[in-house]
PDB file of C-alpha atoms in Angstrom:
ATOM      1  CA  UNK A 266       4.796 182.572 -36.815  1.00  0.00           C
ATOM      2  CA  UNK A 267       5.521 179.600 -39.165  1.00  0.00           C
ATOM      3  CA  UNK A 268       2.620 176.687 -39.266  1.00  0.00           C
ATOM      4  CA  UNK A 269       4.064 173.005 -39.708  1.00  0.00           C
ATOM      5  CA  UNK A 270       2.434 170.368 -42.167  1.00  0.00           C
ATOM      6  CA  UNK A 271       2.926 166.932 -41.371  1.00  0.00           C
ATOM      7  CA  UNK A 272       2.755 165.612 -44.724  1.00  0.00           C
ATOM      8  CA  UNK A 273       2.719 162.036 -43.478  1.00  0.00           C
ATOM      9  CA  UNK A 274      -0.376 162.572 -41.290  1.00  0.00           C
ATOM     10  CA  UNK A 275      -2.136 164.029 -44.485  1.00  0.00           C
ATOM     11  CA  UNK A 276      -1.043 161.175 -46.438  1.00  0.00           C
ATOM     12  CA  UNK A 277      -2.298 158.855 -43.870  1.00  0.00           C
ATOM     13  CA  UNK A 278      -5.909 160.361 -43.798  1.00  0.00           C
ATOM     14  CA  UNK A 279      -5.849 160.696 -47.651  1.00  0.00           C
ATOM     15  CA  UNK A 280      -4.866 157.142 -47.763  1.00  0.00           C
ATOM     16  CA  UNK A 281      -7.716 156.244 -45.729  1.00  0.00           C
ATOM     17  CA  UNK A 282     -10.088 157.948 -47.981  1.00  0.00           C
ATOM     18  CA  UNK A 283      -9.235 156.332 -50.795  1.00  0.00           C
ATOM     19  CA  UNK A 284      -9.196 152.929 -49.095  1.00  0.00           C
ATOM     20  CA  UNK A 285     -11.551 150.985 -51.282  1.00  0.00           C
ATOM     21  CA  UNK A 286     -14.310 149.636 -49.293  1.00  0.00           C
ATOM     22  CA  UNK A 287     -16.908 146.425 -50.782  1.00  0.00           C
ATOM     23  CA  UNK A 288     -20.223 147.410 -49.838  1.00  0.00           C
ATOM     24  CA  UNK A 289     -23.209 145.199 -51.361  1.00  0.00           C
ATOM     25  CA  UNK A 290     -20.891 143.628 -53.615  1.00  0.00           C
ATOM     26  CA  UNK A 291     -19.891 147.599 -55.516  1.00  0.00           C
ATOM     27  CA  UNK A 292     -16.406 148.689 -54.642  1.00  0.00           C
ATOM     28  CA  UNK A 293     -15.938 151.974 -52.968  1.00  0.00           C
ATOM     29  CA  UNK A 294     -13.711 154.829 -50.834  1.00  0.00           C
ATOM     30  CA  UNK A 295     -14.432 156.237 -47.346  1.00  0.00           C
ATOM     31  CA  UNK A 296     -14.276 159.703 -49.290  1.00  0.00           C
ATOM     32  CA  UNK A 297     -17.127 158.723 -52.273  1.00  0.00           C
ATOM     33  CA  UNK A 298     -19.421 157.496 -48.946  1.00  0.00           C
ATOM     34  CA  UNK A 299     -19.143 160.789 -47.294  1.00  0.00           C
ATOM     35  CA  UNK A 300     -19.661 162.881 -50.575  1.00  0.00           C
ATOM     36  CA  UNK A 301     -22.874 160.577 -51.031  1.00  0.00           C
ATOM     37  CA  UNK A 302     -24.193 161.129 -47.595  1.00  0.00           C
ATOM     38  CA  UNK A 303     -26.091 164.200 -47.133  1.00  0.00           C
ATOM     39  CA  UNK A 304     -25.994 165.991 -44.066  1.00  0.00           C
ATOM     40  CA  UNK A 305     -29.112 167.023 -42.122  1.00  0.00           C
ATOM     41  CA  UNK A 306     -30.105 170.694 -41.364  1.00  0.00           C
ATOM     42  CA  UNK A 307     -29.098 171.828 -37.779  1.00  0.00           C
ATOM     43  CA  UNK A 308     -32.270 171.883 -35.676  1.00  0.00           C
ATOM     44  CA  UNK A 309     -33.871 174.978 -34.630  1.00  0.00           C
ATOM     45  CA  UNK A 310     -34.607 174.025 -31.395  1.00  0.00           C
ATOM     46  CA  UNK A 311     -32.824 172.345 -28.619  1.00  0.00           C
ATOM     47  CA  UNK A 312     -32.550 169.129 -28.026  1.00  0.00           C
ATOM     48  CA  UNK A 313     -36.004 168.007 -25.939  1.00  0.00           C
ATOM     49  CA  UNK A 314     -34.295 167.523 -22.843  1.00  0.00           C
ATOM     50  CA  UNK A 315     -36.163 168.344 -19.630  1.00  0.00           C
ATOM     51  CA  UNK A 316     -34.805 169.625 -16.487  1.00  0.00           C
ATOM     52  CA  UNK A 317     -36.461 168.059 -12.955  1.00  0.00           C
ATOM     53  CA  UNK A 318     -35.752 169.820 -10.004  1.00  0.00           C
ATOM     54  CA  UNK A 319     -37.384 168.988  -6.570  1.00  0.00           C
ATOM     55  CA  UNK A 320     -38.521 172.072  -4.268  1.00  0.00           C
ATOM     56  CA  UNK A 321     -40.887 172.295  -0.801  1.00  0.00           C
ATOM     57  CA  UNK A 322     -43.310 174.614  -0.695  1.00  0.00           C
ATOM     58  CA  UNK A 323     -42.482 177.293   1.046  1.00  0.00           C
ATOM     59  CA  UNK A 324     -45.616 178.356   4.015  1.00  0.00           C
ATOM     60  CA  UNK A 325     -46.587 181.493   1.281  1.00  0.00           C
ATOM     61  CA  UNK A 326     -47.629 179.016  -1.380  1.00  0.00           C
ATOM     62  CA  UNK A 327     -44.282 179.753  -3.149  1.00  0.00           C
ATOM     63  CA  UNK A 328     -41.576 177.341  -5.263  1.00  0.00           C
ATOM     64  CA  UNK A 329     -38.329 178.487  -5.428  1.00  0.00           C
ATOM     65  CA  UNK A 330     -36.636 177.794  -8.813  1.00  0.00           C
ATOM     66  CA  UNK A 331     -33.898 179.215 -11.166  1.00  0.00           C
ATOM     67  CA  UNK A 332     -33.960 182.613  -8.637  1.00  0.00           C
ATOM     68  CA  UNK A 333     -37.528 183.103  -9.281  1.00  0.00           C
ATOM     69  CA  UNK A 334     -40.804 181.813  -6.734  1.00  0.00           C
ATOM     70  CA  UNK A 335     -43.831 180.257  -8.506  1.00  0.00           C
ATOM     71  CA  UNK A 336     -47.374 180.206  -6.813  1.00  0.00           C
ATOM     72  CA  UNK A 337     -49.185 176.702  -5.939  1.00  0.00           C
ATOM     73  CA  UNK A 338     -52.532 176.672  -4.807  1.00  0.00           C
ATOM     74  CA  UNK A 339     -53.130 177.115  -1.385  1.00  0.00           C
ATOM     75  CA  UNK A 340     -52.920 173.492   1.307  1.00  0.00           C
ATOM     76  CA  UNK A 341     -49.340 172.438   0.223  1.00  0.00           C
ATOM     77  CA  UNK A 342     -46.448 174.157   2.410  1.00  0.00           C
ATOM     78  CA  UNK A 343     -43.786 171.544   3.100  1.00  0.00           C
ATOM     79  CA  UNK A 344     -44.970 169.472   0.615  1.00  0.00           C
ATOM     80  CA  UNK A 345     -42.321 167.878  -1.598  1.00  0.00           C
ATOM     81  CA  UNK A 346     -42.943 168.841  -5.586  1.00  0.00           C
ATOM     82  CA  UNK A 347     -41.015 168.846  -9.023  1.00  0.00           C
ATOM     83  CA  UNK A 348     -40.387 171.435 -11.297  1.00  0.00           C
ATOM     84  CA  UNK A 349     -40.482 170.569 -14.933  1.00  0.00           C
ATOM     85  CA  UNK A 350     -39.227 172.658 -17.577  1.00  0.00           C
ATOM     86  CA  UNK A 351     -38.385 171.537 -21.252  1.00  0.00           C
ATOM     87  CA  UNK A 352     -35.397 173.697 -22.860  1.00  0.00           C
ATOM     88  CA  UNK A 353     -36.332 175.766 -25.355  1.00  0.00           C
ATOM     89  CA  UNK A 354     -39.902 176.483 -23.931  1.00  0.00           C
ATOM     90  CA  UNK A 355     -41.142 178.771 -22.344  1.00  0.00           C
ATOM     91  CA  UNK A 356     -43.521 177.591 -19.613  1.00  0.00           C
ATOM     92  CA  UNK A 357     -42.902 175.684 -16.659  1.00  0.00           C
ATOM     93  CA  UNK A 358     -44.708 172.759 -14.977  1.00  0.00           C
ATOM     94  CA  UNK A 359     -45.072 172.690 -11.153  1.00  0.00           C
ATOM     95  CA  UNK A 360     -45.944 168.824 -10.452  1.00  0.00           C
ATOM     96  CA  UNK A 361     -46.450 166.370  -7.183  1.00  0.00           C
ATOM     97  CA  UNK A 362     -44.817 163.432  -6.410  1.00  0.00           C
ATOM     98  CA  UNK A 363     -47.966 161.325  -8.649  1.00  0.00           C
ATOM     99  CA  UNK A 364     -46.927 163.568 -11.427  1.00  0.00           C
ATOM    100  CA  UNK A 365     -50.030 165.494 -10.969  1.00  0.00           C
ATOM    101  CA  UNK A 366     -50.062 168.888 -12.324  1.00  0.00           C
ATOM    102  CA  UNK A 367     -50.874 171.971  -9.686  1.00  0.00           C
ATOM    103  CA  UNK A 368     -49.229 174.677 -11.503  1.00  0.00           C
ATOM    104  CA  UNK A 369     -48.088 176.147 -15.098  1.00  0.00           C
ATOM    105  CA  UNK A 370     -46.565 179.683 -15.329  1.00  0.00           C
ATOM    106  CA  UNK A 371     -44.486 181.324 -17.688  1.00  0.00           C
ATOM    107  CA  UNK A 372     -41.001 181.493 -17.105  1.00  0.00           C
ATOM    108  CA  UNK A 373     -39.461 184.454 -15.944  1.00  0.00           C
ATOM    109  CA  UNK A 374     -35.956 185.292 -16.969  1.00  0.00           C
ATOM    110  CA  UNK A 375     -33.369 183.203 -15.018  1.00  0.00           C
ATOM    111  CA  UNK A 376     -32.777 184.695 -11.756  1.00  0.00           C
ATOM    112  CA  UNK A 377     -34.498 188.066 -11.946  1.00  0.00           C
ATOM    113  CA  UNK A 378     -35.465 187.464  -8.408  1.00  0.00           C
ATOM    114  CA  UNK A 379     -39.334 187.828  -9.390  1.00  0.00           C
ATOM    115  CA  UNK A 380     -42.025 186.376  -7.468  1.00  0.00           C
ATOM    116  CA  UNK A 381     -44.616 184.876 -10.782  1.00  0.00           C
ATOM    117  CA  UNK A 382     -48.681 184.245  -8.957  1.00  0.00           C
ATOM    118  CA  UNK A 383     -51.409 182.887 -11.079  1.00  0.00           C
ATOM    119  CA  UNK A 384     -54.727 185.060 -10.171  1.00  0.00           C
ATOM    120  CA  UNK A 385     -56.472 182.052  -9.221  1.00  0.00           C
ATOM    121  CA  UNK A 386     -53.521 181.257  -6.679  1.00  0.00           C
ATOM    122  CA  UNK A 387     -53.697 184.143  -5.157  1.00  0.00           C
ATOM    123  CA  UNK A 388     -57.548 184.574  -4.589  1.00  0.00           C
ATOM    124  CA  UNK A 389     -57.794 180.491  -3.444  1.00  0.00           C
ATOM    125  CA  UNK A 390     -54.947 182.000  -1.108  1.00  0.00           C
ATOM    126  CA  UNK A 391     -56.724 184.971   0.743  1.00  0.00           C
ATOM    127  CA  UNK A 392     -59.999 183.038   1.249  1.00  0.00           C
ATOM    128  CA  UNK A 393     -57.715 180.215   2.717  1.00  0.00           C
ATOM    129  CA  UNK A 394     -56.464 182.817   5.192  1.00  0.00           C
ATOM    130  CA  UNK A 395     -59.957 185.268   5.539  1.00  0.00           C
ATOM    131  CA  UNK A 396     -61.222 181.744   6.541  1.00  0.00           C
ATOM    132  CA  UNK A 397     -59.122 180.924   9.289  1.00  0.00           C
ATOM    133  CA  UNK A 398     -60.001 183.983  10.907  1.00  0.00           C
ATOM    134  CA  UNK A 399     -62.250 183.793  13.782  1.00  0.00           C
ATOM    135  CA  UNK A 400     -64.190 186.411  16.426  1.00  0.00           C
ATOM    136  CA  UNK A 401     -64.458 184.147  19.262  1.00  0.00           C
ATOM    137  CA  UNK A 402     -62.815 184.573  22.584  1.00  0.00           C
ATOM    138  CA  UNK A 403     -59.057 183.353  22.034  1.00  0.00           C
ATOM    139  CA  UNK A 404     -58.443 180.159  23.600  1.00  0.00           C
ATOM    140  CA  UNK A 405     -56.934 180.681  27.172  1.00  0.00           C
ATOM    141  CA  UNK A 406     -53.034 178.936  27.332  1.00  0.00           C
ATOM    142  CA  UNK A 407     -52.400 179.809  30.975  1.00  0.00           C
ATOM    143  CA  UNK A 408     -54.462 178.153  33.696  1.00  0.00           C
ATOM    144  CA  UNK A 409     -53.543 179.183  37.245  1.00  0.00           C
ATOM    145  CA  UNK A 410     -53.509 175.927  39.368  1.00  0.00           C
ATOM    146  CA  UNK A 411     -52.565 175.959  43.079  1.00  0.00           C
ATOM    147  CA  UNK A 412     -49.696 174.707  44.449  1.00  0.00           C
ATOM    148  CA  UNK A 413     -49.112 171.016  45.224  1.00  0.00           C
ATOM    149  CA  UNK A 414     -48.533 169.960  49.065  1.00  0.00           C
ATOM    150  CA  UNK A 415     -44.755 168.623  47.535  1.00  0.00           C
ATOM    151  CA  UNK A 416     -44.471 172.625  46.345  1.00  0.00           C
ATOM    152  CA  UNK A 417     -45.484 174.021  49.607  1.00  0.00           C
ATOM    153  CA  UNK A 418     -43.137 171.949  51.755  1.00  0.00           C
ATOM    154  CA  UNK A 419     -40.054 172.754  49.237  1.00  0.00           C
ATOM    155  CA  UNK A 420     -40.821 176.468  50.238  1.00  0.00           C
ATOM    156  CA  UNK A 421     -41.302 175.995  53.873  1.00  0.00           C
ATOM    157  CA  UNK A 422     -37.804 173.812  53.760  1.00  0.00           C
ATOM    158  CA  UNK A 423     -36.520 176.998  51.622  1.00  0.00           C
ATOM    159  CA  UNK A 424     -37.824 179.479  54.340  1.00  0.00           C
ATOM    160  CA  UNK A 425     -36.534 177.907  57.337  1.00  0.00           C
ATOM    161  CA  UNK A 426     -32.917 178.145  56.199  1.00  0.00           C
ATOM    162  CA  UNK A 427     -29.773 175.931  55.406  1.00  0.00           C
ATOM    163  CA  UNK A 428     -29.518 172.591  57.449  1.00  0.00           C
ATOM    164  CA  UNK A 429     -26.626 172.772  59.839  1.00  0.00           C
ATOM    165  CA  UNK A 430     -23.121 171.594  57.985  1.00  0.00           C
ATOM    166  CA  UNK A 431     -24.218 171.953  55.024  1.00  0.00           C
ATOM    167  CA  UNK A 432     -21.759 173.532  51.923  1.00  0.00           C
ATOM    168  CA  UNK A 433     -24.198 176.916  51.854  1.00  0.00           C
ATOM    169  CA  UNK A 434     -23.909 177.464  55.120  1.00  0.00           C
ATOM    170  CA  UNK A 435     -20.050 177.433  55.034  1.00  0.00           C
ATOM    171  CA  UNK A 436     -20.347 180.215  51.548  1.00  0.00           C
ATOM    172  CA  UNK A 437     -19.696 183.605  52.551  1.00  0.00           C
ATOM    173  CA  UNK A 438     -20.600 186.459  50.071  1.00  0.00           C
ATOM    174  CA  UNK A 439     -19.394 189.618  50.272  1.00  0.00           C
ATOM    175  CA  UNK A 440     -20.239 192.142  47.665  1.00  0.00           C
ATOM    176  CA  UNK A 441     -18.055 194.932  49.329  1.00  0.00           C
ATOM    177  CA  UNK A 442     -15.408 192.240  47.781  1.00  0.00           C
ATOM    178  CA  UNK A 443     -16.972 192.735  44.380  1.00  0.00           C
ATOM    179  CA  UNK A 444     -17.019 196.401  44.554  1.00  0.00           C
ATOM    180  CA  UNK A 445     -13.351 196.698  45.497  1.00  0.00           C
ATOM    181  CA  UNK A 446     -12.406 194.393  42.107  1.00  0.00           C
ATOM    182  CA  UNK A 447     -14.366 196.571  39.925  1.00  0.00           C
ATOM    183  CA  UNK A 448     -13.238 200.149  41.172  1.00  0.00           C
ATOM    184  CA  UNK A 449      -9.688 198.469  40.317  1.00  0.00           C
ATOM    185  CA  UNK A 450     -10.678 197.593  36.937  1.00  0.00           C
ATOM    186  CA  UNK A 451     -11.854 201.052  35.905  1.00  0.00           C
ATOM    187  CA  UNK A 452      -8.803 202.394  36.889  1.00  0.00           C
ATOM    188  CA  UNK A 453      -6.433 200.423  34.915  1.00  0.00           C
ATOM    189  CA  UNK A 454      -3.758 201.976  33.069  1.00  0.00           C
ATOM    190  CA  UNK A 455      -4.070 202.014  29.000  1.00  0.00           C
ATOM    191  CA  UNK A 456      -0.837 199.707  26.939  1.00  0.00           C
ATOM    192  CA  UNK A 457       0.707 202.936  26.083  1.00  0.00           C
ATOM    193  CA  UNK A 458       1.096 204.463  29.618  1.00  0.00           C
ATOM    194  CA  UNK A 459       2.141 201.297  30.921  1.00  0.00           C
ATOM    195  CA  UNK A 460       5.191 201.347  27.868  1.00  0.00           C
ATOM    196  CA  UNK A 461       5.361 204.973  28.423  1.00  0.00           C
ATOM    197  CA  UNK A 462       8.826 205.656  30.816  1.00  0.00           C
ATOM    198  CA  UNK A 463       8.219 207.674  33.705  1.00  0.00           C
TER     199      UNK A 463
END
C-alpha cells in the first residue's frame, strides 16, 4: 500500500511557520513561538468535574446510584436528594435539596449491585422501626352498623319479586341450555381429523 504526500499542503504549513510575525516590536515565525513555548505536564488527575444526579429515597433508607444503594439516615423515604461525586475520588456525597450533607460513603465499584450502609445508618434505622412497635390492642377497622331504613326497604322491594312488565320478568334462563353448549364443545373434533378424509 503506497502513502501519498501532498507536497503543496506541506509547503503551505511550512510556509506558515516561517511567516514572520512582529510581536513587541522583535520580528518572529509561528515555528520559533512554538519552540519557545513550553508545554505543561499532563495532569495526574482528572479534570475536577462533578457529577449531580437526583435520586428519592427509597422506604429502606436506600439511594440508588451508578448500580449500587447508599444508606441515609432514617425519616427521608420519598424525599428528593442529590448525589455528588467528583471524578477521580473516591467518596461520594449524598446531599438535600439545601445542599445539606446526610451521607458520605465510599464508592463501590460501578454497578457491582452492592448495597454500601454506614453503621450509624443502620442502628438510627432499627430503633426507628423497634420504636414504632407497639403492644396495645390493634385499632379495630371494621365497625358493624345496622342497616339503614333506605337498606331494609331495597331488600323487602328485592324479596317481593320483579314488578309486573318489567325487562327481568320477560328473561328466561335456562341452564339445561348451557349444559347442552358445553357437552358440544368437549366433543369437538381436533384440525387434523377434520382435514383427515374419511
Amino acid at each position: 500500500m503506497s502513502t501519498r504526500i501532498c507536497w503543496s499542503g506541506l509547503s503551505r504549513i511550512r510556509a506558515a511557520g516561517e511567516r514572520c510575525w512582529r510581536i513587541d516590536g522583535a520580528v518572529t515565525t509561528v515555528g520559533e513561538l512554538a519552540a519557545a513555548e513550553p508545554l505543561l505536564d499532563i495532569p495526574v488527575r482528572p479534570f475536577p468535574a462533578e457529577i449531580e444526579v437526583e435520586r428519592t429515597v427509597s422506604p429502606q433508607s436506600l439511594v440508588a446510584f451508578d448500580g449500587n444503594l447508599y444508606s441515609v439516615p432514617p425519616g427521608l423515604p420519598g424525599v428528593t436528594v442529590k448525589v455528588l461525586h467528583r471524578l477521580g475520588e473516591d467518596d461520594l456525597r449524598i446531599v438535600t435539596a439545601g445542599r445539606a450533607v446526610v451521607a458520605c460513603h465510599r464508592r463501590a465499584p460501578r454497578g457491582a449491585g452492592q448495597t454500601v450502609r454506614d453503621d450509624g445508618h443502620v442502628i438510627a434505622l432499627e430503633r426507628a422501626v423497634l420504636s414504632s412497635f407497639s403492644d396495645r390492642a390493634p385499632c379495630k377497622t371494621k365497625v358493624r352498623k345496622p342497616p339503614s331504613a333506605a337498606a331494609l326497604a331495597e331488600a323487602e322491594r328485592l324479596r317481593e319479586g320483579p314488578t309486573a312488565g318489567s325487562s327481568a320478568e320477560r328473561v328466561v334462563i335456562d341452564l339445561n341450555h348451557y349444559a347442552a353448549v358445553a357437552d358440544r364443545l368437549r366433543s369437538v373434533p381436533s384440525l387434523k381429523q377434520e382435514e383427515s378424509p374419511e
